[in-house]
Amino acid sequence: QVQLVESGGGLVQAGGSLRLSCAASGRTSSTYAMGWFRQAPGKEQEFVAAIRWTGSTYYADSVKGRFTISRDNAMNTVYLQMNSLKPEDTAVYYCAAALSLLGLTTTDSYDYWGPGTQVTVAS
C-alpha cells in the first residue's frame, strides 16, 4: 500500500506560480513512477507530468516549458512547480503512484491516488 497526500494548491493570479507537493508513505520503495493529473469541472481527468524512479520526466504538451516535476531521491515526495499559470490550468490536481511500467500518461497506469488539491487561476 502507498498513501499519497497532495498540498500546495490555492488561488493565484494568471502569470503567477504555485508549487504542489505530494507526500508518499507506505511501500514507496516499490514505486516505479509518480505522476500528476488534473481534472477541470466538466472535463475528464488529464495527464500533466510524470517522473520515473530513474529521474526521467514526461510532460503534457499543454504544460511543457511551464511546469516542472521533481522528486527527492527516495521518491517519498514529488513536486510540481507550476509557473506562468493560466486560467485554463484551473483544476483539481491529483498525485498518483505506479508500481509497474504500464505507461505513464493514462490513469489506468497508476495504482494509488491522492485525494487531490484545488488550483484556481484567476484572470
PDB file of C-alpha atoms in Angstrom:
ATOM      1  CA  GLN A   1       0.000   0.000   0.000  1.00  0.00           C
ATOM      2  CA  VAL A   2       1.097   3.530  -0.780  1.00  0.00           C
ATOM      3  CA  GLN A   3      -0.614   6.560   0.726  1.00  0.00           C
ATOM      4  CA  LEU A   4      -0.454   9.898  -1.071  1.00  0.00           C
ATOM      5  CA  VAL A   5      -1.350  13.374   0.144  1.00  0.00           C
ATOM      6  CA  GLU A   6      -1.136  16.495  -2.002  1.00  0.00           C
ATOM      7  CA  SER A   7      -0.612  20.027  -0.734  1.00  0.00           C
ATOM      8  CA  GLY A   8       0.216  23.474  -2.066  1.00  0.00           C
ATOM      9  CA  GLY A   9      -2.903  24.264  -4.036  1.00  0.00           C
ATOM     10  CA  GLY A  10      -4.659  27.595  -3.833  1.00  0.00           C
ATOM     11  CA  LEU A  11      -5.751  30.718  -5.650  1.00  0.00           C
ATOM     12  CA  VAL A  12      -3.252  32.577  -7.824  1.00  0.00           C
ATOM     13  CA  GLN A  13      -3.409  35.299 -10.464  1.00  0.00           C
ATOM     14  CA  ALA A  14      -2.685  34.464 -14.081  1.00  0.00           C
ATOM     15  CA  GLY A  15       1.046  34.543 -14.696  1.00  0.00           C
ATOM     16  CA  GLY A  16       1.781  33.508 -11.134  1.00  0.00           C
ATOM     17  CA  SER A  17       3.352  30.369  -9.713  1.00  0.00           C
ATOM     18  CA  LEU A  18       2.489  27.572  -7.327  1.00  0.00           C
ATOM     19  CA  ARG A  19       4.386  24.526  -6.139  1.00  0.00           C
ATOM     20  CA  LEU A  20       2.440  21.393  -5.382  1.00  0.00           C
ATOM     21  CA  SER A  21       3.835  18.670  -3.163  1.00  0.00           C
ATOM     22  CA  CYS A  22       2.870  15.026  -2.903  1.00  0.00           C
ATOM     23  CA  ALA A  23       3.950  13.192   0.228  1.00  0.00           C
ATOM     24  CA  ALA A  24       4.100   9.421  -0.148  1.00  0.00           C
ATOM     25  CA  SER A  25       4.161   6.886   2.672  1.00  0.00           C
ATOM     26  CA  GLY A  26       3.980   3.125   2.921  1.00  0.00           C
ATOM     27  CA  ARG A  27       5.704   0.904   0.366  1.00  0.00           C
ATOM     28  CA  THR A  28       7.332   3.746  -1.510  1.00  0.00           C
ATOM     29  CA  SER A  29      10.341   1.571  -2.352  1.00  0.00           C
ATOM     30  CA  SER A  30       8.065  -0.281  -4.792  1.00  0.00           C
ATOM     31  CA  THR A  31       7.161   2.873  -6.673  1.00  0.00           C
ATOM     32  CA  TYR A  32       8.226   2.855 -10.323  1.00  0.00           C
ATOM     33  CA  ALA A  33       6.897   6.265 -11.239  1.00  0.00           C
ATOM     34  CA  MET A  34       4.904   9.156  -9.876  1.00  0.00           C
ATOM     35  CA  GLY A  35       2.541  11.282 -11.867  1.00  0.00           C
ATOM     36  CA  TRP A  36       0.359  14.359 -11.700  1.00  0.00           C
ATOM     37  CA  PHE A  37      -3.062  14.514 -13.299  1.00  0.00           C
ATOM     38  CA  ARG A  38      -5.726  17.185 -13.199  1.00  0.00           C
ATOM     39  CA  GLN A  39      -9.448  17.423 -13.687  1.00  0.00           C
ATOM     40  CA  ALA A  40     -11.281  20.625 -14.506  1.00  0.00           C
ATOM     41  CA  PRO A  41     -15.028  20.987 -13.940  1.00  0.00           C
ATOM     42  CA  GLY A  42     -16.974  19.146 -16.605  1.00  0.00           C
ATOM     43  CA  LYS A  43     -13.845  17.636 -18.139  1.00  0.00           C
ATOM     44  CA  GLU A  44     -12.099  14.309 -17.977  1.00  0.00           C
ATOM     45  CA  GLN A  45      -9.018  13.737 -15.905  1.00  0.00           C
ATOM     46  CA  GLU A  46      -5.895  14.521 -17.940  1.00  0.00           C
ATOM     47  CA  PHE A  47      -2.207  13.758 -17.661  1.00  0.00           C
ATOM     48  CA  VAL A  48       0.046  16.616 -16.581  1.00  0.00           C
ATOM     49  CA  ALA A  49       3.502  15.234 -15.803  1.00  0.00           C
ATOM     50  CA  ALA A  50       5.320  12.108 -14.622  1.00  0.00           C
ATOM     51  CA  ILE A  51       8.704  11.122 -13.283  1.00  0.00           C
ATOM     52  CA  ARG A  52      10.282   7.672 -13.218  1.00  0.00           C
ATOM     53  CA  TRP A  53      12.477   6.407 -10.383  1.00  0.00           C
ATOM     54  CA  THR A  54      15.395   6.939 -12.794  1.00  0.00           C
ATOM     55  CA  GLY A  55      14.601  10.649 -12.902  1.00  0.00           C
ATOM     56  CA  SER A  56      13.247  10.708 -16.450  1.00  0.00           C
ATOM     57  CA  THR A  57      10.414  13.187 -16.818  1.00  0.00           C
ATOM     58  CA  TYR A  58       7.430  13.477 -19.146  1.00  0.00           C
ATOM     59  CA  TYR A  59       5.015  16.357 -19.716  1.00  0.00           C
ATOM     60  CA  ALA A  60       1.755  17.079 -21.437  1.00  0.00           C
ATOM     61  CA  ASP A  61       2.210  19.486 -24.328  1.00  0.00           C
ATOM     62  CA  SER A  62      -0.076  21.992 -22.616  1.00  0.00           C
ATOM     63  CA  VAL A  63       2.318  22.423 -19.676  1.00  0.00           C
ATOM     64  CA  LYS A  64       5.703  21.805 -21.298  1.00  0.00           C
ATOM     65  CA  GLY A  65       8.068  24.675 -20.570  1.00  0.00           C
ATOM     66  CA  ARG A  66       5.891  25.990 -17.718  1.00  0.00           C
ATOM     67  CA  PHE A  67       5.663  23.078 -15.268  1.00  0.00           C
ATOM     68  CA  THR A  68       8.496  21.073 -13.755  1.00  0.00           C
ATOM     69  CA  ILE A  69       8.162  17.761 -11.934  1.00  0.00           C
ATOM     70  CA  SER A  70      10.844  16.688  -9.475  1.00  0.00           C
ATOM     71  CA  ARG A  71      11.312  14.291  -6.590  1.00  0.00           C
ATOM     72  CA  ASP A  72      13.503  13.553  -3.647  1.00  0.00           C
ATOM     73  CA  ASN A  73      15.866  10.601  -4.018  1.00  0.00           C
ATOM     74  CA  ALA A  74      13.636   8.174  -2.164  1.00  0.00           C
ATOM     75  CA  MET A  75      10.513   9.093  -4.163  1.00  0.00           C
ATOM     76  CA  ASN A  76       8.894   9.986  -0.857  1.00  0.00           C
ATOM     77  CA  THR A  77       7.985  13.459  -2.051  1.00  0.00           C
ATOM     78  CA  VAL A  78       7.205  14.607  -5.549  1.00  0.00           C
ATOM     79  CA  TYR A  79       6.835  18.233  -6.537  1.00  0.00           C
ATOM     80  CA  LEU A  80       5.127  20.053  -9.362  1.00  0.00           C
ATOM     81  CA  GLN A  81       6.446  23.564  -9.887  1.00  0.00           C
ATOM     82  CA  MET A  82       3.907  25.483 -11.932  1.00  0.00           C
ATOM     83  CA  ASN A  83       4.953  28.785 -13.497  1.00  0.00           C
ATOM     84  CA  SER A  84       3.210  31.168 -15.891  1.00  0.00           C
ATOM     85  CA  LEU A  85      -0.138  29.828 -14.785  1.00  0.00           C
ATOM     86  CA  LYS A  86      -3.161  30.347 -16.996  1.00  0.00           C
ATOM     87  CA  PRO A  87      -6.874  30.300 -16.163  1.00  0.00           C
ATOM     88  CA  GLU A  88      -7.153  27.052 -18.136  1.00  0.00           C
ATOM     89  CA  ASP A  89      -4.820  25.429 -15.593  1.00  0.00           C
ATOM     90  CA  THR A  90      -7.633  25.664 -13.045  1.00  0.00           C
ATOM     91  CA  ALA A  91      -8.428  22.143 -11.856  1.00  0.00           C
ATOM     92  CA  VAL A  92      -8.143  19.672  -9.049  1.00  0.00           C
ATOM     93  CA  TYR A  93      -4.627  18.249  -9.214  1.00  0.00           C
ATOM     94  CA  TYR A  94      -4.036  14.633  -8.263  1.00  0.00           C
ATOM     95  CA  CYS A  95      -0.834  12.814  -7.429  1.00  0.00           C
ATOM     96  CA  ALA A  96      -0.548   9.152  -8.396  1.00  0.00           C
ATOM     97  CA  ALA A  97       1.915   6.308  -7.904  1.00  0.00           C
ATOM     98  CA  ALA A  98       2.659   3.489 -10.328  1.00  0.00           C
ATOM     99  CA  LEU A  99       4.148   0.215  -9.147  1.00  0.00           C
ATOM    100  CA  SER A 100       4.922  -1.087 -12.613  1.00  0.00           C
ATOM    101  CA  LEU A 101       5.507   0.214 -16.106  1.00  0.00           C
ATOM    102  CA  LEU A 102       2.198   0.027 -17.926  1.00  0.00           C
ATOM    103  CA  GLY A 103       2.542   3.527 -19.270  1.00  0.00           C
ATOM    104  CA  LEU A 104       2.861   6.954 -17.760  1.00  0.00           C
ATOM    105  CA  THR A 105       0.207   9.146 -19.327  1.00  0.00           C
ATOM    106  CA  THR A 106      -3.010   7.233 -18.670  1.00  0.00           C
ATOM    107  CA  THR A 107      -4.902   6.924 -15.409  1.00  0.00           C
ATOM    108  CA  ASP A 108      -5.025   3.130 -15.577  1.00  0.00           C
ATOM    109  CA  SER A 109      -1.209   3.051 -15.417  1.00  0.00           C
ATOM    110  CA  TYR A 110      -1.313   4.131 -11.771  1.00  0.00           C
ATOM    111  CA  ASP A 111      -2.155   2.097  -8.700  1.00  0.00           C
ATOM    112  CA  TYR A 112      -2.602   4.684  -5.948  1.00  0.00           C
ATOM    113  CA  TRP A 113      -4.063   8.169  -5.876  1.00  0.00           C
ATOM    114  CA  GLY A 114      -4.161  11.101  -3.527  1.00  0.00           C
ATOM    115  CA  PRO A 115      -7.384  12.972  -2.692  1.00  0.00           C
ATOM    116  CA  GLY A 116      -6.385  15.989  -4.802  1.00  0.00           C
ATOM    117  CA  THR A 117      -5.707  19.668  -4.242  1.00  0.00           C
ATOM    118  CA  GLN A 118      -7.557  22.569  -5.854  1.00  0.00           C
ATOM    119  CA  VAL A 119      -5.682  25.029  -8.042  1.00  0.00           C
ATOM    120  CA  THR A 120      -7.563  28.113  -9.177  1.00  0.00           C
ATOM    121  CA  VAL A 121      -6.003  30.635 -11.559  1.00  0.00           C
ATOM    122  CA  ALA A 122      -7.812  33.953 -11.744  1.00  0.00           C
ATOM    123  CA  SER A 123      -7.696  36.017 -14.924  1.00  0.00           C
TER     124      SER A 123
END
